[in-house]
């Protein structure tokens, strides 16, 4: 009888990249019984920090970027470096070659790049793929929590995908696949939904600071508003989740907003308000906004 995934012995792992995601994965995977053999970073001291933060055994090797040839044999090598250095790391490992008994799998965690960036390794007979968690990791410990139950975009050759899906299952997550050529667009979507939301939040805070609030107060009062919006989005479609001025078609209020945003120092906020306002209007139209009101708002936004 085949053992369920949780009871099978876990593949040994080495992690190249000891930053936010690499350390969060080290914490999350070691807690699920994955033996982490080595952690590498540009600076060996950063690899050592990640090992200590993840409470990995003292036998875990800490390596620098110029010591990758010392990497111990591992079933799975996770590349969690910035996107721009992944190709170089693939070249380095491809040059190091492989012994006939070592059939390692390489997975990188970039959202924008596909497994094609690991082509030099695929040519050498390694299995290659990508495993991108759709979560924002700014702190390794909180990130390790966020990785549990997250959605993961997975692609690559069949062996690499199977291995990536095993990790996702062990982290109680959900895996989905897209075409490798769609990864840049997929990642641009993720940027819209996370870092751009942070940028939008920052603009909204600046607007409140123009009303006299301190930066901290602005963040404090706006956070529950964002949270309630996210809660709505968890339960319903964007057009139903849309509330406020555009959903109601309050023409006079839109005009008041535009006037309030007219000072020079708010020019960036005005531009973004108008652009997103046009999209909100489309959503409002889908939920039945009176077309006459929609035209009046559109004209005001396009002035
Ligand atoms: N953070 C997220 O929310 C998140 C979410 C999903 C996917 N990702 C993806 O995960 C990857 C890493 O992102 P991150 O935010 O964790 O980056 P990060 O915090 O900047 O960490 C990058 C790590 O890579 C190491 N590094 C850089 N060049 C290296 C080299 N040539 N050899 C070995 N190690 C090297 C750095 O070493 P030093 O510490 O010595 O500088 C650092 O430890 C990216 O592909 C990103 O797209 C991130």
CSV table of C-alpha atoms and ligand atoms in Angstrom, one decimal:
chain,number,residue,atom,x,y,z
A,1,UNK,CA,0.0,0.0,0.0
A,2,UNK,CA,1.3,3.5,-0.9
A,3,UNK,CA,2.0,5.6,2.2
A,4,UNK,CA,0.2,9.0,2.3
A,5,UNK,CA,2.5,11.9,1.4
A,6,UNK,CA,2.8,13.0,5.1
A,7,UNK,CA,4.2,9.6,6.1
A,8,UNK,CA,6.7,9.2,3.3
A,9,UNK,CA,10.3,10.2,4.0
A,10,UNK,CA,10.8,13.8,2.9
A,11,UNK,CA,13.3,14.8,0.2
A,12,UNK,CA,16.5,16.4,1.4
A,13,UNK,CA,16.6,20.1,0.5
A,14,UNK,CA,19.2,22.8,0.0
A,15,UNK,CA,18.1,26.5,-0.2
A,16,UNK,CA,20.0,29.0,-2.3
A,17,UNK,CA,18.9,32.4,-1.1
A,18,UNK,CA,18.6,33.1,2.6
A,19,UNK,CA,16.3,36.2,2.4
A,20,UNK,CA,12.7,36.7,3.3
A,21,UNK,CA,11.2,33.8,1.3
A,22,UNK,CA,14.2,31.4,1.6
A,23,UNK,CA,14.2,31.7,5.4
A,24,UNK,CA,10.4,31.5,5.6
A,25,UNK,CA,10.5,28.3,3.5
A,26,UNK,CA,13.3,26.9,5.7
A,27,UNK,CA,11.1,27.4,8.8
A,28,UNK,CA,8.0,26.1,7.2
A,29,UNK,CA,9.6,23.0,5.5
A,30,UNK,CA,11.8,22.0,8.4
A,31,UNK,CA,8.7,22.1,10.7
A,32,UNK,CA,7.1,19.6,8.3
A,33,UNK,CA,10.1,17.2,8.6
A,34,UNK,CA,12.1,18.2,5.5
A,35,UNK,CA,15.8,17.8,6.2
A,36,UNK,CA,17.5,21.0,5.2
A,37,UNK,CA,21.1,20.1,4.3
A,38,UNK,CA,22.5,23.6,3.4
A,39,UNK,CA,21.5,27.2,3.1
A,40,UNK,CA,23.5,29.6,0.8
A,41,UNK,CA,23.4,33.4,0.5
A,42,UNK,CA,25.5,36.0,-1.2
A,43,UNK,CA,27.2,36.5,2.2
A,44,UNK,CA,27.8,33.3,4.3
A,45,UNK,CA,26.9,35.3,7.5
A,46,UNK,CA,23.4,35.8,6.1
A,47,UNK,CA,23.1,32.0,5.5
A,48,UNK,CA,24.2,31.4,9.1
A,49,UNK,CA,21.6,33.9,10.3
A,50,UNK,CA,18.9,32.1,8.4
A,51,UNK,CA,20.0,28.8,9.8
A,52,UNK,CA,19.8,30.1,13.3
A,53,UNK,CA,16.5,31.9,12.8
A,54,UNK,CA,15.0,28.7,11.4
A,55,UNK,CA,16.4,26.7,14.3
A,56,UNK,CA,18.0,24.2,11.8
A,57,UNK,CA,20.5,21.6,13.2
A,58,UNK,CA,24.1,22.8,13.7
A,59,UNK,CA,25.1,20.3,11.0
A,60,UNK,CA,23.3,22.5,8.3
A,61,UNK,CA,26.0,23.9,6.0
A,62,UNK,CA,26.1,27.8,5.6
A,63,UNK,CA,27.6,28.8,2.3
A,64,UNK,CA,28.4,31.9,0.3
A,65,UNK,CA,27.6,32.6,-3.3
A,66,UNK,CA,31.2,31.6,-4.3
A,67,UNK,CA,31.0,28.3,-2.4
A,68,UNK,CA,28.2,26.6,-4.3
A,69,UNK,CA,30.5,23.7,-5.3
A,70,UNK,CA,30.4,22.6,-1.7
A,71,UNK,CA,26.7,22.1,-1.7
A,72,UNK,CA,26.0,18.6,-0.2
A,73,UNK,CA,24.0,16.1,-2.3
A,74,UNK,CA,20.3,17.1,-2.0
A,75,UNK,CA,17.1,15.7,-3.6
A,76,UNK,CA,15.7,19.2,-4.1
A,77,UNK,CA,17.5,22.5,-4.5
A,78,UNK,CA,15.3,25.6,-4.0
A,79,UNK,CA,16.6,28.8,-5.6
A,80,UNK,CA,15.1,31.7,-3.6
A,81,UNK,CA,17.4,34.5,-4.8
A,82,UNK,CA,16.4,37.7,-6.6
A,83,UNK,CA,15.1,37.0,-10.1
A,84,UNK,CA,18.1,38.5,-11.8
A,85,UNK,CA,20.6,36.1,-10.5
A,86,UNK,CA,18.7,32.8,-11.1
A,87,UNK,CA,20.1,32.3,-14.6
A,88,UNK,CA,23.6,32.8,-13.3
A,89,UNK,CA,23.1,30.2,-10.6
A,90,UNK,CA,21.6,27.7,-13.1
A,91,UNK,CA,24.8,28.2,-15.2
A,92,UNK,CA,27.0,27.7,-12.1
A,93,UNK,CA,25.3,24.4,-11.2
A,94,UNK,CA,25.2,23.2,-14.8
A,95,UNK,CA,29.0,23.7,-15.0
A,96,UNK,CA,29.5,21.8,-11.8
A,97,UNK,CA,27.7,18.9,-13.5
A,98,UNK,CA,26.2,15.9,-11.7
A,99,UNK,CA,27.1,12.4,-10.7
A,100,UNK,CA,25.0,9.7,-12.3
A,101,UNK,CA,23.5,8.8,-9.0
A,102,UNK,CA,22.4,12.3,-8.1
A,103,UNK,CA,19.2,13.3,-9.9
A,104,UNK,CA,18.4,16.5,-8.1
A,105,UNK,CA,15.4,18.6,-8.8
A,106,UNK,CA,15.8,22.4,-9.1
A,107,UNK,CA,12.9,24.7,-8.3
A,108,UNK,CA,13.0,28.5,-8.3
A,109,UNK,CA,10.5,30.7,-6.6
A,110,UNK,CA,10.3,33.6,-9.0
A,111,UNK,CA,6.8,34.7,-10.0
A,112,UNK,CA,7.8,36.4,-13.2
A,113,UNK,CA,10.2,33.7,-14.7
A,114,UNK,CA,9.3,30.3,-15.8
A,115,UNK,CA,11.4,27.1,-15.5
A,116,UNK,CA,12.9,28.0,-18.9
A,117,UNK,CA,15.5,30.1,-17.0
A,118,UNK,CA,16.8,26.8,-15.6
A,119,UNK,CA,17.4,25.5,-19.2
A,120,UNK,CA,21.2,24.9,-18.6
A,121,UNK,CA,20.3,22.6,-15.8
A,122,UNK,CA,17.6,20.7,-17.8
A,123,UNK,CA,20.3,20.2,-20.5
A,124,UNK,CA,22.5,18.5,-17.9
A,125,UNK,CA,19.7,16.1,-17.0
A,126,UNK,CA,18.3,17.8,-13.9
A,127,UNK,CA,14.6,18.2,-13.4
A,128,UNK,CA,13.5,21.8,-13.4
A,129,UNK,CA,10.4,23.8,-12.4
A,130,UNK,CA,9.1,26.8,-10.5
A,131,UNK,CA,7.1,27.1,-7.3
A,132,UNK,CA,5.7,30.6,-6.6
A,133,UNK,CA,3.7,31.2,-3.4
A,134,UNK,CA,1.1,33.9,-3.9
A,135,UNK,CA,1.8,35.5,-0.6
A,136,UNK,CA,3.7,38.6,0.5
A,137,UNK,CA,6.6,37.7,2.8
A,138,UNK,CA,8.3,40.6,4.5
A,139,UNK,CA,9.2,38.8,7.7
A,140,UNK,CA,10.4,35.2,7.7
A,141,UNK,CA,8.5,34.0,10.7
A,142,UNK,CA,5.2,35.6,9.7
A,143,UNK,CA,6.0,34.5,6.2
A,144,UNK,CA,6.3,30.8,7.3
A,145,UNK,CA,2.8,31.1,8.7
A,146,UNK,CA,1.5,32.7,5.5
A,147,UNK,CA,3.0,29.9,3.4
A,148,UNK,CA,0.6,27.4,5.1
A,149,UNK,CA,-2.6,27.2,3.2
A,150,UNK,CA,-1.4,29.6,0.5
A,151,UNK,CA,-2.0,29.3,-3.3
A,152,UNK,CA,1.1,28.2,-5.3
A,153,UNK,CA,1.7,28.6,-9.0
A,154,UNK,CA,3.6,25.6,-10.2
A,155,UNK,CA,5.1,24.7,-13.6
A,156,UNK,CA,8.0,22.7,-15.0
A,157,UNK,CA,8.8,19.1,-16.1
A,158,UNK,CA,6.5,16.4,-14.7
A,159,UNK,CA,9.0,15.2,-12.0
A,160,UNK,CA,9.6,18.8,-10.8
A,161,UNK,CA,5.9,19.6,-10.8
A,162,UNK,CA,5.2,16.4,-8.7
A,163,UNK,CA,7.9,17.4,-6.2
A,164,UNK,CA,6.6,21.0,-6.0
A,165,UNK,CA,3.0,19.7,-5.5
A,166,UNK,CA,4.3,17.5,-2.7
A,167,UNK,CA,5.7,20.6,-0.9
A,168,UNK,CA,2.4,22.5,-1.4
A,169,UNK,CA,0.4,19.5,0.0
A,170,UNK,CA,2.7,19.3,3.0
A,171,UNK,CA,2.1,23.1,3.6
A,172,UNK,CA,-1.7,22.6,3.4
A,173,UNK,CA,-1.6,24.8,0.3
A,174,UNK,CA,-3.3,24.7,-3.1
A,175,UNK,CA,-1.3,24.3,-6.3
A,176,UNK,CA,-2.4,25.6,-9.7
A,177,UNK,CA,-0.6,25.8,-13.1
A,178,UNK,CA,-0.3,28.3,-15.8
A,179,UNK,CA,1.4,28.3,-19.2
A,180,UNK,CA,5.1,29.1,-18.8
A,181,UNK,CA,4.8,32.0,-21.3
A,182,UNK,CA,2.1,33.6,-19.2
A,183,UNK,CA,4.3,34.0,-16.1
A,184,UNK,CA,5.2,37.6,-16.6
A,185,UNK,CA,1.5,38.6,-17.0
A,186,UNK,CA,0.6,36.3,-14.0
A,187,UNK,CA,3.2,38.1,-11.9
A,188,UNK,CA,2.1,41.6,-13.0
A,189,UNK,CA,-1.4,40.6,-11.7
A,190,UNK,CA,0.2,39.6,-8.4
A,191,UNK,CA,2.0,43.0,-8.3
A,192,UNK,CA,-1.3,44.7,-8.9
A,193,UNK,CA,-3.0,42.8,-6.0
A,194,UNK,CA,-0.2,43.2,-3.4
A,195,UNK,CA,2.7,45.8,-3.8
A,196,UNK,CA,0.5,48.1,-5.8
A,197,UNK,CA,-2.2,47.9,-3.1
A,198,UNK,CA,0.5,49.0,-0.6
A,199,UNK,CA,1.4,51.9,-2.9
A,200,UNK,CA,-2.3,52.9,-3.2
A,201,UNK,CA,-2.6,52.6,0.6
A,202,UNK,CA,0.4,54.9,1.0
A,203,UNK,CA,-1.2,57.5,-1.4
A,204,UNK,CA,-4.5,57.3,0.6
A,205,UNK,CA,-2.4,57.9,3.8
A,206,UNK,CA,-0.7,60.9,2.3
A,207,UNK,CA,-4.2,62.3,1.5
A,208,UNK,CA,-5.2,61.9,5.1
A,209,UNK,CA,-2.0,63.6,6.2
A,210,UNK,CA,-3.0,66.6,4.1
A,211,UNK,CA,-6.2,66.6,6.2
A,212,UNK,CA,-4.0,66.9,9.3
A,213,UNK,CA,-3.5,63.3,10.6
A,214,UNK,CA,-0.1,62.0,11.6
A,215,UNK,CA,1.3,59.2,9.4
A,216,UNK,CA,0.7,56.6,12.1
A,217,UNK,CA,-2.9,57.7,12.7
A,218,UNK,CA,-3.6,57.6,9.0
A,219,UNK,CA,-2.3,54.0,8.8
A,220,UNK,CA,-4.3,53.1,11.9
A,221,UNK,CA,-7.6,54.4,10.7
A,222,UNK,CA,-7.3,53.2,7.1
A,223,UNK,CA,-6.2,49.6,7.9
A,224,UNK,CA,-9.7,48.4,9.1
A,225,UNK,CA,-11.2,49.9,5.9
A,226,UNK,CA,-8.8,47.8,3.8
A,227,UNK,CA,-9.5,44.8,6.0
A,228,UNK,CA,-13.2,45.1,5.6
A,229,UNK,CA,-12.8,45.4,1.8
A,230,UNK,CA,-10.7,42.3,1.7
A,231,UNK,CA,-13.3,40.5,3.8
A,232,UNK,CA,-16.0,41.5,1.3
A,233,UNK,CA,-13.8,40.2,-1.6
A,234,UNK,CA,-13.4,36.9,0.2
A,235,UNK,CA,-17.1,36.4,0.0
A,236,UNK,CA,-18.3,37.9,-3.2
A,237,UNK,CA,-17.4,39.1,-6.8
A,238,UNK,CA,-15.6,42.5,-7.3
A,239,UNK,CA,-18.7,44.1,-8.7
A,240,UNK,CA,-20.8,43.1,-5.7
A,241,UNK,CA,-17.9,44.0,-3.3
A,242,UNK,CA,-17.7,47.5,-4.7
A,243,UNK,CA,-19.2,50.0,-2.3
A,244,UNK,CA,-19.2,53.8,-2.1
A,245,UNK,CA,-19.4,56.7,-4.4
A,246,UNK,CA,-19.0,54.9,-7.7
A,247,UNK,CA,-21.3,52.0,-6.8
A,248,UNK,CA,-24.0,54.5,-5.9
A,249,UNK,CA,-23.4,56.8,-8.8
A,250,UNK,CA,-23.0,60.0,-6.6
A,251,UNK,CA,-22.1,62.5,-9.3
A,252,UNK,CA,-21.8,65.5,-7.1
A,253,UNK,CA,-19.6,63.6,-4.6
A,254,UNK,CA,-17.2,62.6,-7.4
A,255,UNK,CA,-17.0,66.3,-8.4
A,256,UNK,CA,-16.2,67.3,-4.8
A,257,UNK,CA,-13.5,64.7,-4.7
A,258,UNK,CA,-11.9,66.0,-7.9
A,259,UNK,CA,-11.9,69.5,-6.6
A,260,UNK,CA,-10.4,68.4,-3.3
A,261,UNK,CA,-7.6,66.6,-5.2
A,262,UNK,CA,-6.9,69.6,-7.4
A,263,UNK,CA,-3.9,71.1,-5.4
A,264,UNK,CA,-0.6,70.5,-7.1
A,265,UNK,CA,0.9,68.3,-4.4
A,266,UNK,CA,-2.0,65.8,-4.9
A,267,UNK,CA,-1.5,65.6,-8.7
A,268,UNK,CA,-0.4,61.9,-8.5
A,269,UNK,CA,-3.4,60.9,-6.4
A,270,UNK,CA,-5.7,62.8,-8.8
A,271,UNK,CA,-4.3,60.9,-11.8
A,272,UNK,CA,-4.8,57.5,-10.0
A,273,UNK,CA,-8.2,58.4,-8.7
A,274,UNK,CA,-9.4,59.2,-12.2
A,275,UNK,CA,-7.9,56.0,-13.8
A,276,UNK,CA,-9.3,53.7,-11.1
A,277,UNK,CA,-12.5,55.7,-11.1
A,278,UNK,CA,-13.1,54.7,-14.7
A,279,UNK,CA,-12.6,51.0,-13.8
A,280,UNK,CA,-14.9,51.3,-10.7
A,281,UNK,CA,-17.5,52.8,-13.1
A,282,UNK,CA,-17.3,49.6,-15.3
A,283,UNK,CA,-17.9,47.5,-12.2
A,284,UNK,CA,-20.8,49.7,-11.1
A,285,UNK,CA,-22.3,49.4,-14.6
A,286,UNK,CA,-22.1,45.6,-14.3
A,287,UNK,CA,-24.2,45.8,-11.1
A,288,UNK,CA,-26.8,48.0,-12.8
A,289,UNK,CA,-25.8,51.6,-12.3
A,290,UNK,CA,-28.1,54.0,-14.2
A,291,UNK,CA,-26.2,54.6,-17.6
A,292,UNK,CA,-27.1,58.4,-17.4
A,293,UNK,CA,-25.2,58.7,-14.1
A,294,UNK,CA,-22.4,56.6,-15.4
A,295,UNK,CA,-22.0,59.1,-18.4
A,296,UNK,CA,-22.0,62.1,-16.1
A,297,UNK,CA,-19.3,60.6,-13.9
A,298,UNK,CA,-17.2,59.5,-16.9
A,299,UNK,CA,-17.3,63.0,-18.3
A,300,UNK,CA,-16.2,64.5,-14.9
A,301,UNK,CA,-13.3,62.0,-14.7
A,302,UNK,CA,-12.2,62.7,-18.3
A,303,UNK,CA,-12.0,66.5,-17.8
B,1,LIG,N1,9.3,38.0,-0.6
B,1,LIG,C1,8.2,37.7,-1.1
B,1,LIG,O1,7.1,38.1,-0.7
B,1,LIG,C2,8.2,36.7,-2.3
B,1,LIG,C3,6.9,36.0,-2.6
B,1,LIG,C4,6.9,35.1,-3.6
B,1,LIG,C5,8.1,34.9,-4.4
B,1,LIG,N2,9.2,35.6,-4.1
B,1,LIG,C6,10.4,35.3,-4.9
B,1,LIG,O2,11.4,34.7,-4.1
B,1,LIG,C7,12.7,35.2,-4.5
B,1,LIG,C8,13.4,35.8,-3.4
B,1,LIG,O3,12.7,36.9,-2.9
B,1,LIG,P1,13.0,37.5,-1.5
B,1,LIG,O4,12.0,38.6,-1.3
B,1,LIG,O5,13.1,36.4,-0.5
B,1,LIG,O6,14.4,38.2,-1.7
B,1,LIG,P2,15.5,38.7,-0.6
B,1,LIG,O7,14.8,38.9,0.7
B,1,LIG,O8,16.1,39.9,-1.2
B,1,LIG,O9,16.6,37.6,-0.5
B,1,LIG,C9,17.4,37.2,-1.5
B,1,LIG,C10,18.5,36.2,-1.0
B,1,LIG,O10,19.2,35.8,-2.1
B,1,LIG,C11,20.6,35.8,-1.8
B,1,LIG,N3,21.4,36.0,-3.0
B,1,LIG,C12,21.5,37.0,-3.8
B,1,LIG,N4,22.4,36.7,-4.8
B,1,LIG,C13,22.8,35.4,-4.6
B,1,LIG,C14,23.7,34.5,-5.2
B,1,LIG,N5,24.3,34.9,-6.4
B,1,LIG,N6,23.9,33.3,-4.7
B,1,LIG,C15,23.3,32.9,-3.6
B,1,LIG,N7,22.5,33.7,-2.9
B,1,LIG,C16,22.2,34.9,-3.4
B,1,LIG,C17,20.7,37.1,-0.8
B,1,LIG,O11,21.9,37.0,-0.1
B,1,LIG,P3,22.3,38.1,1.0
B,1,LIG,O12,21.4,37.9,2.1
B,1,LIG,O13,23.7,37.8,1.3
B,1,LIG,O14,22.2,39.4,0.3
B,1,LIG,C18,19.5,36.9,0.0
B,1,LIG,O15,19.7,36.0,1.1
B,1,LIG,C19,12.4,36.1,-5.7
B,1,LIG,O16,12.5,35.3,-6.9
B,1,LIG,C20,11.0,36.5,-5.5
B,1,LIG,O17,10.3,36.9,-6.7
B,1,LIG,C21,9.3,36.4,-3.0
